[in-house]
Amino acid sequence: MKNQLPIFEKIWEQKLNWKPTKEQLDQWEKLYQEIILINDKVNLTRIVQPEEFWEKHLWDSVTGIIGLQFFQYSKKIKVIDIGTGGGFPGLPINIIFPTWNFTFLDSRRKKIEVVNFLLKTLGLKDSWALTGRAENIAHNSDFREKYDVALIRAVGKSSTCIEYILPFLTIGGIGVLYRGNWDIQEELSLKVTLKKLGGKLISVKELKTPLTDSIRNFVYIQKIQPTSKNFPRDIGIPKRNPL
Ligand code: SAM
């Protein structure tokens, strides 16, 4: 019998005061089965065991977004997931909010082809995936300052991530940085970078993951002023020389 994802209804209820519907659970299962099949040909993730996939890909992705007071869930919002890889954190969230309009961005063409295939298989018609570097795409007027929300996980240092995401956000738009450990030093340097790019820190939510008790931090920022056209800097510079 093939491996199936656990449901863990009680954990969702206890931790987030929320639980997925039967339809959303079926969609997550479909996402998992497709990723496991494709992973043999295109390296999307090391995380393939059902419980680990549930915790590191589903729980983590969704926890960054559910239950935020400053967030407008009822609107049909535009979201960009930068450096999405195999579609995380965006895909599990898009399954919960199928009318939101997601752009999945990654510099690797093969991964983007897979994400486009997954979107089609899951029937997420209002979303699409795009190959490109954040440093280039953020200067294109079709994308610059067009997004209500920007998500970024495991793409680099927080200051690098901020330089990637701020140019994409509308004024008032929210950025979510998915981080592991977080300390005061990192927060101070993030605040300096945010000031240069027209953003402010809203809050940092620290949690332990429900199965393995690992530390997770979700860092929420908001764009409050336009970002100078000088940002993001040329390809590779935000990573090599963070602001
Ligand atoms: N976000 C996914 C996750 O958490 O599973 C993938 C993380 S993976 C470690 C980092 C991804 O970011 C890679 O797929 C890489 O191609 C992409 N990436 C790194 N720098 C990028 C850039 N400047 N623009 C677009 N994609 C980038």
mmCIF file of N, CA and C in Angstrom, residues 110-225:
data_model
loop_
_atom_site.group_PDB
_atom_site.id
_atom_site.type_symbol
_atom_site.label_atom_id
_atom_site.label_comp_id
_atom_site.label_asym_id
_atom_site.label_seq_id
_atom_site.Cartn_x
_atom_site.Cartn_y
_atom_site.Cartn_z
ATOM 1 N N LYS A 110 13.307 23.738 -14.604
ATOM 2 C CA LYS A 110 12.723 22.399 -14.365
ATOM 3 C C LYS A 110 11.715 22.421 -13.211
ATOM 4 N N LYS A 111 12.071 23.154 -12.144
ATOM 5 C CA LYS A 111 11.169 23.215 -10.979
ATOM 6 C C LYS A 111 9.885 23.949 -11.348
ATOM 7 N N ILE A 112 10.032 24.992 -12.144
ATOM 8 C CA ILE A 112 8.849 25.774 -12.531
ATOM 9 C C ILE A 112 7.933 24.952 -13.441
ATOM 10 N N GLU A 113 8.525 24.129 -14.307
ATOM 11 C CA GLU A 113 7.684 23.250 -15.140
ATOM 12 C C GLU A 113 6.865 22.320 -14.249
ATOM 13 N N VAL A 114 7.500 21.813 -13.190
ATOM 14 C CA VAL A 114 6.783 20.923 -12.268
ATOM 15 C C VAL A 114 5.668 21.689 -11.558
ATOM 16 N N VAL A 115 5.961 22.895 -11.084
ATOM 17 C CA VAL A 115 4.924 23.659 -10.353
ATOM 18 C C VAL A 115 3.753 23.949 -11.291
ATOM 19 N N ASN A 116 4.032 24.287 -12.540
ATOM 20 C CA ASN A 116 2.926 24.519 -13.491
ATOM 21 C C ASN A 116 2.099 23.245 -13.691
ATOM 22 N N PHE A 117 2.783 22.107 -13.759
ATOM 23 C CA PHE A 117 2.073 20.827 -13.880
ATOM 24 C C PHE A 117 1.200 20.587 -12.630
ATOM 25 N N LEU A 118 1.762 20.863 -11.444
ATOM 26 C CA LEU A 118 1.008 20.642 -10.200
ATOM 27 C C LEU A 118 -0.210 21.559 -10.137
ATOM 28 N N LEU A 119 -0.049 22.802 -10.580
ATOM 29 C CA LEU A 119 -1.184 23.747 -10.570
ATOM 30 C C LEU A 119 -2.317 23.217 -11.451
ATOM 31 N N LYS A 120 -1.925 22.677 -12.606
ATOM 32 C CA LYS A 120 -2.919 22.137 -13.536
ATOM 33 C C LYS A 120 -3.615 20.920 -12.924
ATOM 34 N N THR A 121 -2.809 20.021 -12.367
ATOM 35 C CA THR A 121 -3.355 18.796 -11.772
ATOM 36 C C THR A 121 -4.307 19.117 -10.618
ATOM 37 N N LEU A 122 -3.980 20.167 -9.864
ATOM 38 C CA LEU A 122 -4.799 20.528 -8.700
ATOM 39 C C LEU A 122 -5.961 21.460 -9.077
ATOM 40 N N GLY A 123 -6.016 21.858 -10.328
ATOM 41 C CA GLY A 123 -7.114 22.728 -10.781
ATOM 42 C C GLY A 123 -7.027 24.140 -10.246
ATOM 43 N N LEU A 124 -5.811 24.616 -9.951
ATOM 44 C CA LEU A 124 -5.649 25.980 -9.427
ATOM 45 C C LEU A 124 -5.474 26.936 -10.610
ATOM 46 N N LYS A 125 -6.613 27.328 -11.159
ATOM 47 C CA LYS A 125 -6.617 28.014 -12.462
ATOM 48 C C LYS A 125 -6.177 29.470 -12.392
ATOM 49 N N ASP A 126 -6.241 30.076 -11.202
ATOM 50 C CA ASP A 126 -5.908 31.498 -11.098
ATOM 51 C C ASP A 126 -4.439 31.735 -10.766
ATOM 52 N N SER A 127 -3.629 30.687 -10.778
ATOM 53 C CA SER A 127 -2.219 30.824 -10.409
ATOM 54 C C SER A 127 -1.325 30.342 -11.541
ATOM 55 N N TRP A 128 -0.064 30.782 -11.526
ATOM 56 C CA TRP A 128 0.873 30.333 -12.549
ATOM 57 C C TRP A 128 2.292 30.375 -12.003
ATOM 58 N N ALA A 129 3.195 29.709 -12.706
ATOM 59 C CA ALA A 129 4.588 29.649 -12.257
ATOM 60 C C ALA A 129 5.494 30.205 -13.351
ATOM 61 N N LEU A 130 6.542 30.883 -12.921
ATOM 62 C CA LEU A 130 7.387 31.653 -13.829
ATOM 63 C C LEU A 130 8.861 31.399 -13.525
ATOM 64 N N THR A 131 9.646 31.155 -14.596
ATOM 65 C CA THR A 131 11.095 30.988 -14.417
ATOM 66 C C THR A 131 11.768 32.356 -14.472
ATOM 67 N N GLY A 132 12.617 32.659 -13.508
ATOM 68 C CA GLY A 132 13.353 33.920 -13.551
ATOM 69 C C GLY A 132 14.026 34.190 -12.224
ATOM 70 N N ARG A 133 14.906 35.188 -12.230
ATOM 71 C CA ARG A 133 15.584 35.603 -11.002
ATOM 72 C C ARG A 133 14.828 36.786 -10.420
ATOM 73 N N ALA A 134 14.670 36.780 -9.110
ATOM 74 C CA ALA A 134 13.979 37.889 -8.437
ATOM 75 C C ALA A 134 14.626 39.220 -8.812
ATOM 76 N N GLU A 135 15.966 39.233 -8.957
ATOM 77 C CA GLU A 135 16.678 40.490 -9.248
ATOM 78 C C GLU A 135 16.246 41.083 -10.591
ATOM 79 N N ASN A 136 15.860 40.231 -11.557
ATOM 80 C CA ASN A 136 15.390 40.723 -12.862
ATOM 81 C C ASN A 136 13.899 41.004 -12.857
ATOM 82 N N ILE A 137 13.141 40.015 -12.425
ATOM 83 C CA ILE A 137 11.675 40.094 -12.534
ATOM 84 C C ILE A 137 11.134 41.288 -11.735
ATOM 85 N N ALA A 138 11.769 41.601 -10.617
ATOM 86 C CA ALA A 138 11.278 42.709 -9.777
ATOM 87 C C ALA A 138 11.420 44.065 -10.460
ATOM 88 N N HIS A 139 12.217 44.152 -11.545
ATOM 89 C CA HIS A 139 12.334 45.423 -12.273
ATOM 90 C C HIS A 139 11.355 45.512 -13.441
ATOM 91 N N ASN A 140 10.613 44.452 -13.685
ATOM 92 C CA ASN A 140 9.637 44.432 -14.773
ATOM 93 C C ASN A 140 8.332 45.062 -14.257
ATOM 94 N N SER A 141 7.802 46.042 -15.011
ATOM 95 C CA SER A 141 6.640 46.793 -14.492
ATOM 96 C C SER A 141 5.381 45.932 -14.362
ATOM 97 N N ASP A 142 5.356 44.772 -15.017
ATOM 98 C CA ASP A 142 4.189 43.883 -14.842
ATOM 99 C C ASP A 142 4.174 43.242 -13.448
ATOM 100 N N PHE A 143 5.317 43.255 -12.775
ATOM 101 C CA PHE A 143 5.436 42.553 -11.491
ATOM 102 C C PHE A 143 5.761 43.492 -10.332
ATOM 103 N N ARG A 144 6.415 44.618 -10.654
ATOM 104 C CA ARG A 144 6.876 45.501 -9.574
ATOM 105 C C ARG A 144 5.703 46.180 -8.872
ATOM 106 N N GLU A 145 5.729 46.130 -7.552
ATOM 107 C CA GLU A 145 4.672 46.732 -6.716
ATOM 108 C C GLU A 145 3.280 46.248 -7.101
ATOM 109 N N LYS A 146 3.156 44.982 -7.435
ATOM 110 C CA LYS A 146 1.854 44.440 -7.874
ATOM 111 C C LYS A 146 1.273 43.418 -6.876
ATOM 112 N N TYR A 147 1.992 43.078 -5.817
ATOM 113 C CA TYR A 147 1.553 41.956 -4.967
ATOM 114 C C TYR A 147 1.132 42.413 -3.556
ATOM 115 N N ASP A 148 0.011 41.821 -3.097
ATOM 116 C CA ASP A 148 -0.477 42.098 -1.741
ATOM 117 C C ASP A 148 0.351 41.349 -0.703
ATOM 118 N N VAL A 149 0.881 40.192 -1.119
ATOM 119 C CA VAL A 149 1.624 39.337 -0.185
ATOM 120 C C VAL A 149 2.811 38.718 -0.914
ATOM 121 N N ALA A 150 3.963 38.654 -0.238
ATOM 122 C CA ALA A 150 5.132 37.940 -0.783
ATOM 123 C C ALA A 150 5.611 36.942 0.271
ATOM 124 N N LEU A 151 5.827 35.703 -0.174
ATOM 125 C CA LEU A 151 6.289 34.636 0.718
ATOM 126 C C LEU A 151 7.700 34.241 0.319
ATOM 127 N N ILE A 152 8.533 33.896 1.296
ATOM 128 C CA ILE A 152 9.884 33.438 0.949
ATOM 129 C C ILE A 152 10.402 32.501 2.039
ATOM 130 N N ARG A 153 10.840 31.302 1.603
ATOM 131 C CA ARG A 153 11.337 30.311 2.569
ATOM 132 C C ARG A 153 12.611 29.674 2.038
ATOM 133 N N ALA A 154 13.630 29.639 2.866
ATOM 134 C CA ALA A 154 14.885 28.935 2.576
ATOM 135 C C ALA A 154 15.577 29.444 1.313
ATOM 136 N N VAL A 155 15.602 30.756 1.143
ATOM 137 C CA VAL A 155 16.248 31.319 -0.049
ATOM 138 C C VAL A 155 17.531 32.074 0.308
ATOM 139 N N GLY A 156 17.745 32.412 1.570
ATOM 140 C CA GLY A 156 18.982 33.096 1.927
ATOM 141 C C GLY A 156 18.838 33.841 3.229
ATOM 142 N N LYS A 157 19.813 34.723 3.502
ATOM 143 C CA LYS A 157 19.776 35.526 4.725
ATOM 144 C C LYS A 157 18.554 36.439 4.702
ATOM 145 N N SER A 158 18.106 36.863 5.874
ATOM 146 C CA SER A 158 16.873 37.659 5.898
ATOM 147 C C SER A 158 17.034 38.975 5.136
ATOM 148 N N SER A 159 18.209 39.608 5.195
ATOM 149 C CA SER A 159 18.372 40.877 4.468
ATOM 150 C C SER A 159 18.322 40.655 2.953
ATOM 151 N N THR A 160 18.854 39.525 2.499
ATOM 152 C CA THR A 160 18.770 39.175 1.070
ATOM 153 C C THR A 160 17.304 38.977 0.675
ATOM 154 N N CYS A 161 16.585 38.256 1.526
ATOM 155 C CA CYS A 161 15.163 37.978 1.234
ATOM 156 C C CYS A 161 14.370 39.277 1.153
ATOM 157 N N ILE A 162 14.667 40.202 2.056
ATOM 158 C CA ILE A 162 13.938 41.483 2.065
ATOM 159 C C ILE A 162 14.190 42.248 0.760
ATOM 160 N N GLU A 163 15.423 42.196 0.281
ATOM 161 C CA GLU A 163 15.724 42.902 -0.978
ATOM 162 C C GLU A 163 14.977 42.256 -2.149
ATOM 163 N N TYR A 164 14.766 40.944 -2.085
ATOM 164 C CA TYR A 164 13.996 40.260 -3.138
ATOM 165 C C TYR A 164 12.510 40.613 -3.056
ATOM 166 N N ILE A 165 11.952 40.644 -1.816
ATOM 167 C CA ILE A 165 10.483 40.722 -1.747
ATOM 168 C C ILE A 165 9.916 42.139 -1.757
ATOM 169 N N LEU A 166 10.598 43.103 -1.127
ATOM 170 C CA LEU A 166 10.002 44.450 -1.010
ATOM 171 C C LEU A 166 9.612 45.068 -2.352
ATOM 172 N N PRO A 167 10.447 44.982 -3.400
ATOM 173 C CA PRO A 167 10.072 45.614 -4.678
ATOM 174 C C PRO A 167 8.778 45.045 -5.269
ATOM 175 N N PHE A 168 8.431 43.818 -4.960
ATOM 176 C CA PHE A 168 7.221 43.205 -5.528
ATOM 177 C C PHE A 168 5.943 43.683 -4.832
ATOM 178 N N LEU A 169 6.074 44.177 -3.594
ATOM 179 C CA LEU A 169 4.877 44.483 -2.796
ATOM 180 C C LEU A 169 4.272 45.839 -3.127
ATOM 181 N N THR A 170 2.930 45.895 -3.062
ATOM 182 C CA THR A 170 2.228 47.186 -3.128
ATOM 183 C C THR A 170 2.470 47.898 -1.792
ATOM 184 N N ILE A 171 2.205 49.200 -1.750
ATOM 185 C CA ILE A 171 2.285 49.895 -0.457
ATOM 186 C C ILE A 171 1.194 49.284 0.438
ATOM 187 N N GLY A 172 1.563 48.902 1.621
ATOM 188 C CA GLY A 172 0.615 48.227 2.524
ATOM 189 C C GLY A 172 0.714 46.709 2.424
ATOM 190 N N GLY A 173 1.408 46.213 1.391
ATOM 191 C CA GLY A 173 1.548 44.762 1.194
ATOM 192 C C GLY A 173 2.373 44.116 2.313
ATOM 193 N N ILE A 174 2.129 42.820 2.501
ATOM 194 C CA ILE A 174 2.743 42.077 3.616
ATOM 195 C C ILE A 174 3.747 41.054 3.083
ATOM 196 N N GLY A 175 4.917 41.001 3.709
ATOM 197 C CA GLY A 175 5.900 39.965 3.382
ATOM 198 C C GLY A 175 6.004 38.984 4.540
ATOM 199 N N VAL A 176 6.132 37.692 4.203
ATOM 200 C CA VAL A 176 6.290 36.666 5.243
ATOM 201 C C VAL A 176 7.602 35.931 4.996
ATOM 202 N N LEU A 177 8.510 36.048 5.975
ATOM 203 C CA LEU A 177 9.784 35.316 5.903
ATOM 204 C C LEU A 177 9.663 34.085 6.794
ATOM 205 N N TYR A 178 9.863 32.917 6.207
ATOM 206 C CA TYR A 178 9.822 31.664 6.968
ATOM 207 C C TYR A 178 11.242 31.370 7.427
ATOM 208 N N ARG A 179 11.491 31.436 8.744
ATOM 209 C CA ARG A 179 12.834 31.252 9.269
ATOM 210 C C ARG A 179 12.891 30.136 10.305
ATOM 211 N N GLY A 180 14.090 29.629 10.547
ATOM 212 C CA GLY A 180 14.305 28.682 11.647
ATOM 213 C C GLY A 180 14.552 29.489 12.912
ATOM 214 N N ASN A 181 15.814 29.520 13.364
ATOM 215 C CA ASN A 181 16.127 30.320 14.543
ATOM 216 C C ASN A 181 16.103 31.804 14.201
ATOM 217 N N TRP A 182 15.891 32.616 15.205
ATOM 218 C CA TRP A 182 15.828 34.068 15.006
ATOM 219 C C TRP A 182 16.382 34.714 16.257
ATOM 220 N N ASP A 183 17.240 35.731 16.111
ATOM 221 C CA ASP A 183 17.735 36.389 17.328
ATOM 222 C C ASP A 183 17.726 37.902 17.157
ATOM 223 N N ILE A 184 18.043 38.562 18.231
ATOM 224 C CA ILE A 184 17.920 40.029 18.274
ATOM 225 C C ILE A 184 18.875 40.691 17.270
ATOM 226 N N GLN A 185 20.058 40.072 17.088
ATOM 227 C CA GLN A 185 21.036 40.606 16.142
ATOM 228 C C GLN A 185 20.446 40.627 14.723
ATOM 229 N N GLU A 186 19.818 39.508 14.362
ATOM 230 C CA GLU A 186 19.223 39.396 13.025
ATOM 231 C C GLU A 186 18.080 40.398 12.883
ATOM 232 N N GLU A 187 17.323 40.566 13.962
ATOM 233 C CA GLU A 187 16.200 41.504 13.910
ATOM 234 C C GLU A 187 16.699 42.942 13.726
ATOM 235 N N LEU A 188 17.794 43.281 14.401
ATOM 236 C CA LEU A 188 18.329 44.635 14.276
ATOM 237 C C LEU A 188 18.807 44.891 12.847
ATOM 238 N N SER A 189 19.531 43.926 12.277
ATOM 239 C CA SER A 189 20.037 44.160 10.919
ATOM 240 C C SER A 189 18.883 44.138 9.906
ATOM 241 N N LEU A 190 17.832 43.358 10.180
ATOM 242 C CA LEU A 190 16.666 43.369 9.296
ATOM 243 C C LEU A 190 16.006 44.750 9.303
ATOM 244 N N LYS A 191 15.924 45.360 10.485
ATOM 245 C CA LYS A 191 15.279 46.676 10.577
ATOM 246 C C LYS A 191 16.045 47.724 9.766
ATOM 247 N N VAL A 192 17.373 47.617 9.781
ATOM 248 C CA VAL A 192 18.193 48.551 9.000
ATOM 249 C C VAL A 192 17.882 48.373 7.512
ATOM 250 N N THR A 193 17.830 47.114 7.063
ATOM 251 C CA THR A 193 17.543 46.839 5.649
ATOM 252 C C THR A 193 16.140 47.318 5.275
ATOM 253 N N LEU A 194 15.186 47.059 6.156
ATOM 254 C CA LEU A 194 13.793 47.459 5.864
ATOM 255 C C LEU A 194 13.715 48.972 5.644
ATOM 256 N N LYS A 195 14.419 49.723 6.439
ATOM 257 C CA LYS A 195 14.393 51.184 6.329
ATOM 258 C C LYS A 195 14.897 51.626 4.948
ATOM 259 N N LYS A 196 15.953 50.958 4.475
ATOM 260 C CA LYS A 196 16.531 51.323 3.166
ATOM 261 C C LYS A 196 15.559 51.019 2.027
ATOM 262 N N LEU A 197 14.684 50.030 2.225
ATOM 263 C CA LEU A 197 13.842 49.553 1.120
ATOM 264 C C LEU A 197 12.375 49.970 1.235
ATOM 265 N N GLY A 198 12.038 50.713 2.298
ATOM 266 C CA GLY A 198 10.655 51.203 2.428
ATOM 267 C C GLY A 198 9.727 50.271 3.172
ATOM 268 N N GLY A 199 10.274 49.478 4.086
ATOM 269 C CA GLY A 199 9.407 48.558 4.832
ATOM 270 C C GLY A 199 9.529 48.736 6.332
ATOM 271 N N LYS A 200 8.626 48.086 7.061
ATOM 272 C CA LYS A 200 8.743 48.059 8.529
ATOM 273 C C LYS A 200 8.411 46.652 9.036
ATOM 274 N N LEU A 201 8.952 46.364 10.217
ATOM 275 C CA LEU A 201 8.673 45.067 10.831
ATOM 276 C C LEU A 201 7.322 45.132 11.532
ATOM 277 N N ILE A 202 6.458 44.145 11.286
ATOM 278 C CA ILE A 202 5.179 44.101 12.011
ATOM 279 C C ILE A 202 5.340 43.244 13.267
ATOM 280 N N SER A 203 5.762 42.004 13.079
ATOM 281 C CA SER A 203 5.900 41.113 14.240
ATOM 282 C C SER A 203 6.705 39.871 13.871
ATOM 283 N N VAL A 204 7.135 39.169 14.890
ATOM 284 C CA VAL A 204 7.804 37.874 14.696
ATOM 285 C C VAL A 204 7.046 36.855 15.547
ATOM 286 N N LYS A 205 6.612 35.754 14.893
ATOM 287 C CA LYS A 205 5.859 34.728 15.629
ATOM 288 C C LYS A 205 6.754 33.502 15.771
ATOM 289 N N GLU A 206 7.085 33.162 17.016
ATOM 290 C CA GLU A 206 7.937 31.974 17.230
ATOM 291 C C GLU A 206 7.078 30.791 17.682
ATOM 292 N N LEU A 207 7.316 29.647 17.084
ATOM 293 C CA LEU A 207 6.542 28.446 17.407
ATOM 294 C C LEU A 207 7.458 27.233 17.434
ATOM 295 N N LYS A 208 6.988 26.193 18.104
ATOM 296 C CA LYS A 208 7.668 24.890 17.999
ATOM 297 C C LYS A 208 6.833 24.026 17.064
ATOM 298 N N THR A 209 7.493 23.264 16.210
ATOM 299 C CA THR A 209 6.736 22.415 15.286
ATOM 300 C C THR A 209 6.079 21.282 16.084
ATOM 301 N N PRO A 210 4.887 20.843 15.669
ATOM 302 C CA PRO A 210 4.106 19.948 16.532
ATOM 303 C C PRO A 210 4.647 18.524 16.677
ATOM 304 N N LEU A 211 5.434 18.020 15.732
ATOM 305 C CA LEU A 211 5.895 16.625 15.831
ATOM 306 C C LEU A 211 7.315 16.521 16.362
ATOM 307 N N THR A 212 8.187 17.438 15.977
ATOM 308 C CA THR A 212 9.598 17.284 16.365
ATOM 309 C C THR A 212 10.113 18.424 17.243
ATOM 310 N N ASP A 213 9.216 19.321 17.625
ATOM 311 C CA ASP A 213 9.590 20.418 18.540
ATOM 312 C C ASP A 213 10.739 21.284 18.018
ATOM 313 N N SER A 214 10.815 21.465 16.712
ATOM 314 C CA SER A 214 11.868 22.349 16.178
ATOM 315 C C SER A 214 11.371 23.793 16.240
ATOM 316 N N ILE A 215 12.333 24.708 16.324
ATOM 317 C CA ILE A 215 11.965 26.135 16.396
ATOM 318 C C ILE A 215 11.664 26.677 15.001
ATOM 319 N N ARG A 216 10.551 27.382 14.877
ATOM 320 C CA ARG A 216 10.220 28.091 13.643
ATOM 321 C C ARG A 216 9.878 29.528 13.985
ATOM 322 N N ASN A 217 10.311 30.442 13.129
ATOM 323 C CA ASN A 217 9.945 31.847 13.291
ATOM 324 C C ASN A 217 9.339 32.349 11.991
ATOM 325 N N PHE A 218 8.215 33.032 12.131
ATOM 326 C CA PHE A 218 7.568 33.658 10.973
ATOM 327 C C PHE A 218 7.706 35.164 11.169
ATOM 328 N N VAL A 219 8.391 35.793 10.223
ATOM 329 C CA VAL A 219 8.681 37.218 10.355
ATOM 330 C C VAL A 219 7.779 37.970 9.384
ATOM 331 N N TYR A 220 6.971 38.895 9.924
ATOM 332 C CA TYR A 220 5.994 39.630 9.106
ATOM 333 C C TYR A 220 6.459 41.069 8.942
ATOM 334 N N ILE A 221 6.511 41.498 7.690
ATOM 335 C CA ILE A 221 6.920 42.879 7.411
ATOM 336 C C ILE A 221 5.856 43.539 6.533
ATOM 337 N N GLN A 222 5.893 44.867 6.504
ATOM 338 C CA GLN A 222 4.935 45.585 5.657
ATOM 339 C C GLN A 222 5.663 46.661 4.873
ATOM 340 N N LYS A 223 5.238 46.826 3.623
ATOM 341 C CA LYS A 223 5.826 47.907 2.821
ATOM 342 C C LYS A 223 5.070 49.194 3.138
ATOM 343 N N ILE A 224 5.799 50.256 3.476
ATOM 344 C CA ILE A 224 5.121 51.509 3.831
ATOM 345 C C ILE A 224 5.479 52.650 2.882
ATOM 346 N N GLN A 225 6.528 52.456 2.073
ATOM 347 C CA GLN A 225 6.937 53.487 1.109
ATOM 348 C C GLN A 225 7.428 52.809 -0.160
#
